[in-house]
Amino acid sequence: MPATTTAPSAGTTAGKTSRKRGRRLRLFVLVLVLALVAGVAYGAYWSVSTVRASFPQTTGTIKLPGLTGQVEVKRDDYGVPQIYADSDADLFMAQGYVQAQDRFYEMDVRRHMTSGRLSEMFGSGQVDTDAFLRTLGWHKVAQQEYDTKLSPATKQYLQAYAAGVNAYLKGKDGKDISVEYAALGFTNDYKPEAWSPVDSVAWLKAMAWDLRGNMQDEIDRSLMTSRLSPKQINDLYPAYPSATHRPIVDEGSYNKATGKFDPQRPATSSDGTSGTAQGALQGMQSQLSALSDTLDKIPALLGPNGSGIGSNSWVVSGQYTTTGMPLLANDPHLAPMMPSLWYQMGLHCRTVSSKCSYDVAGYTFSGMPGVVIGHNQDVSWGFTNLGADVTDLYLEKINGSSYLYDNQEKPLATREEVIKVAGGASKTITIRETNNGPLVSDRDDELEKVGQKAPVNSAAPDRGTGYAVSLKWTALEPGKSMDAVFALNRATDFKSFRAAAKDFDVPSQNLIYADTKGHIGYQAPGRIPVRADGVDGTMPAPGWDSKYTWKKYIPFDALPYEYDPKRGFIVTANQAVIDDKKYPYLITKDWGYGTRSQRINDLIESKIKGGGKISTEDMQKMQMDNSSEIAALLTPALLKINVSDPSVREAQKLLEGWDYTQENDSAAAAYFNSVWRNVLKLAFGNKLPKELRPKGECLYVTPPAGTGPVDDPNQKVQECGERDGDSTQPDGGDRWFEVVRKIFNDQNNTWWQSPATRLDKATTTRDQLLARAMKDARWELTAKLGKDTTTWSWGRLHQMILKNQTLGKEGPGFLQYILNRGPWNLGGGEAAVNATGWNAASGDYGVTWVPSMRMVVNLKDFDKSKWINLTGASGHAYSAHYSDQTGKWAKGELLDWSFSGKAVDGSTVDTLKLTP
């Protein structure tokens, strides 16, 4: 039977607060409805009841069939829920109900994405995306995990969660769930369907996809071979700067005798060997750009897969804190979106026992039970992206319905799937797989020709009409990551924390740890492949040769970890986990380059060496640090250049006395970042193949060998960039910091050469190129910000707009206006600790990823911990909690985070009782 409700009693503090908020909402809703009616023909069908129909009930009583006891949902003034129950099943059923109240539309879109069914909601424009996602088979693998890998307890939690979601949906039309469904009703007759446990599991596949590691780098290196030599490509992918940027683990080492990592063992050179790039496929040509284009079209729920996506986390031992106990900070860097990917909540058993075993709070994802990042009554933990290389592209020799492997024909595994399309005919696709994985080349006509021009060694089979391309990826094998989430929530010490981490197969994350007994720690978990000697996963591999098949996974006991390191703190910010000279296994060749992590290390050490103690406020200030490492390198040289043009000199003077911090009101930061963008374009971007350059950016270039006019191979031809999305290069991340640093003192390095144009002479030296970049930046900002440099500011260029990920991007203008929020002028920047990322190649300084939440956990007193979300608790565009945290987030402020029963009661403004 449907859930039934009872109105809240009058006269309570919560009721008064709710009435005040309700009056504000009625005014806001009225304005929106009038705007709809006045603005578009659709408006005639909208009403106050349509707008408000989906608002959740947050006070009073609701009968929820399936519960075994009463559950309380206590919300604070930001709408953040804390759930209290007497059994695990009731706790997770209530979690499902409450998340569906606030975020079901987001959950529904996400499960259609993970199952390749977006076309059912949004029509024929999503068919190609669905086909690619069906080929990857996320939902299929999630079903296998649920059927064969997950523990009975985890299945029960998932079932209880799904029951809670479905209890909320029962008896409701789409417009009663979220206003977006009312908008969808104008174009199709889509009806939300019941939630399943597998829908929750599949979300981990989307998370793993966006954090998959170096797949884009693998493609880009292959594409570069059409224009750049192997040495030039190596220049653009320099080795990790371990001498200047400390890896995460710098104490302990791998013990070959035991096959385990020993955190107490003195660091030594590796007993093994790390692979070097294979030579068979150095010449893979630009047909792979089609795969890159396909990847750009796949919804990136977490953010652009590049040098910026990742996170910061660090933990400081009590010996160096003002509390005498550890402090732990975390801020994952993800795409700015509306609503935020994160959902704050607490899950509390009134009495922790075998029947009810959770007392945990933090950040989770709508659609998934448990808490992903946060703390329980004993331990706290945080995540950053480890960046392990867990994907490989393979060239496959296909012959009809078979493929070649070690000189034998093997049958392709095939299956057919039907893509249903709202308002159109269904489409049937055939998915083919080799032993390496699905043929992603089947999803693009151009990719059918992949490998036609790829030079391979003499042992390669006859290419015929070219090679297909398959994808091998750890997340396409069933795993137990969902078990790990619940185990982390129950961990009581470092031993149980590591035991939980052992099951966190994908995505491979850096896990930091602190507990109430004063210990700190780190664990690198994940299913990370071991490749053959000489193979490093940086280029596509020959699928027909078993030499290139993954041999095994790095044993968990051999993965690096630390426990109470002597230095008294641990920093993870996507840098190298460990110096590869001291570790026998190859984790990746494509680490983040450690700019953020080293800045955090330096800030902590400067405080400690100065005799100070680190406070919660210090941790918060570190999260907002805007310092630019590349500015500190370039600016002194920029100031030494003799500038004759008075307008350019006026801009140059902005850099005098600048402290390299990128505050949102800084004119110097605006000018420097424009100079940096133009340096990259002149030195590197204009020399990259068209497949990596921004779409529509055209240059006159010498054609690649064999493609120019027969009568004049040196004739210049116009060549336009082909890449869109956030993978355009050079993106300006800290890999490019290192590229420039390595050549910076070489005035005559060939990378500083740029050809003459109608307005500019050719450059042959570093300072000539810097001078040209300074001039180009001056006129670029004149066009964007005006001639008067006193009005310039970094924030005017560097803006964040929060967009609803479906109708806020592709819907009618009036819906985009209603669903989206912004802009906000932000400080920070690429590879700053306050990592508000932007793509330097795109020509747009807009924010592409952000610290999607921030938290500082106080292990001395959890109630003195702090947190903030990017947007708010609600996914309803008209809710008071849709974006009520964003203004504080933009200023770097944090909210109080109540955890104990007393603190939660003190911050509660709405209480909802769920009864059997």
mmCIF file of C-alpha atoms in Angstrom, residues 132 134-137 140-141 209 215 390-398 402-405 410-415 430-443 468-477 541-544 548-550 553:
data_model
loop_
_atom_site.group_PDB
_atom_site.id
_atom_site.type_symbol
_atom_site.label_atom_id
_atom_site.label_comp_id
_atom_site.label_asym_id
_atom_site.label_seq_id
_atom_site.Cartn_x
_atom_site.Cartn_y
_atom_site.Cartn_z
ATOM 1 C CA PHE A 132 28.810 2.886 -26.644
ATOM 2 C CA ARG A 134 25.928 -0.870 -23.960
ATOM 3 C CA THR A 135 29.148 -1.991 -25.609
ATOM 4 C CA LEU A 136 31.027 -1.367 -22.372
ATOM 5 C CA GLY A 137 28.288 -3.262 -20.546
ATOM 6 C CA LYS A 140 25.701 -6.231 -17.269
ATOM 7 C CA VAL A 141 28.838 -6.341 -15.132
ATOM 8 C CA TRP A 209 34.957 5.281 -15.922
ATOM 9 C CA MET A 215 43.276 6.072 -21.496
ATOM 10 C CA VAL A 390 43.759 0.129 -15.478
ATOM 11 C CA THR A 391 42.842 0.384 -19.179
ATOM 12 C CA ASP A 392 44.586 -0.748 -22.327
ATOM 13 C CA LEU A 393 43.564 -0.376 -25.958
ATOM 14 C CA TYR A 394 44.307 -3.378 -28.156
ATOM 15 C CA LEU A 395 44.487 -3.635 -31.923
ATOM 16 C CA GLU A 396 42.589 -6.736 -33.013
ATOM 17 C CA LYS A 397 42.903 -8.676 -36.277
ATOM 18 C CA ILE A 398 39.305 -9.581 -37.150
ATOM 19 C CA SER A 402 36.679 -14.599 -35.399
ATOM 20 C CA TYR A 403 39.832 -12.854 -34.212
ATOM 21 C CA LEU A 404 43.485 -13.849 -34.264
ATOM 22 C CA TYR A 405 45.261 -14.779 -31.035
ATOM 23 C CA LYS A 410 39.132 -17.547 -31.873
ATOM 24 C CA PRO A 411 35.364 -16.988 -32.097
ATOM 25 C CA LEU A 412 34.140 -13.503 -31.217
ATOM 26 C CA ALA A 413 31.647 -13.389 -28.373
ATOM 27 C CA THR A 414 28.558 -11.546 -29.582
ATOM 28 C CA ARG A 415 25.258 -10.338 -28.184
ATOM 29 C CA THR A 430 25.450 -6.130 -32.118
ATOM 30 C CA ILE A 431 28.210 -6.087 -29.525
ATOM 31 C CA ARG A 432 31.367 -8.092 -30.206
ATOM 32 C CA GLU A 433 34.134 -9.003 -27.787
ATOM 33 C CA THR A 434 37.570 -10.615 -27.910
ATOM 34 C CA ASN A 435 39.433 -12.074 -24.954
ATOM 35 C CA ASN A 436 40.707 -8.555 -24.293
ATOM 36 C CA GLY A 437 37.325 -6.877 -24.114
ATOM 37 C CA PRO A 438 34.552 -5.256 -26.169
ATOM 38 C CA LEU A 439 35.277 -3.890 -29.647
ATOM 39 C CA VAL A 440 34.802 -0.174 -29.085
ATOM 40 C CA SER A 441 35.663 0.423 -32.741
ATOM 41 C CA ASP A 442 32.282 -1.053 -33.708
ATOM 42 C CA ARG A 443 30.623 2.065 -32.379
ATOM 43 C CA ALA A 468 39.566 -3.247 -34.785
ATOM 44 C CA VAL A 469 40.122 -1.697 -31.356
ATOM 45 C CA SER A 470 39.155 -3.412 -28.121
ATOM 46 C CA LEU A 471 39.194 -2.064 -24.584
ATOM 47 C CA LYS A 472 40.512 -3.994 -21.617
ATOM 48 C CA TRP A 473 39.498 -2.393 -18.312
ATOM 49 C CA THR A 474 39.489 -3.698 -14.769
ATOM 50 C CA ALA A 475 35.964 -2.399 -14.128
ATOM 51 C CA LEU A 476 34.574 -4.764 -16.775
ATOM 52 C CA GLU A 477 35.313 -7.679 -14.473
ATOM 53 C CA ALA A 541 49.055 -2.999 -27.906
ATOM 54 C CA PRO A 542 48.837 -5.913 -30.409
ATOM 55 C CA GLY A 543 45.861 -7.969 -29.274
ATOM 56 C CA TRP A 544 46.921 -10.979 -31.328
ATOM 57 C CA TYR A 548 50.730 -8.199 -24.290
ATOM 58 C CA THR A 549 48.004 -9.854 -22.241
ATOM 59 C CA TRP A 550 47.797 -8.855 -18.580
ATOM 60 C CA TYR A 553 47.054 -8.076 -10.632
#
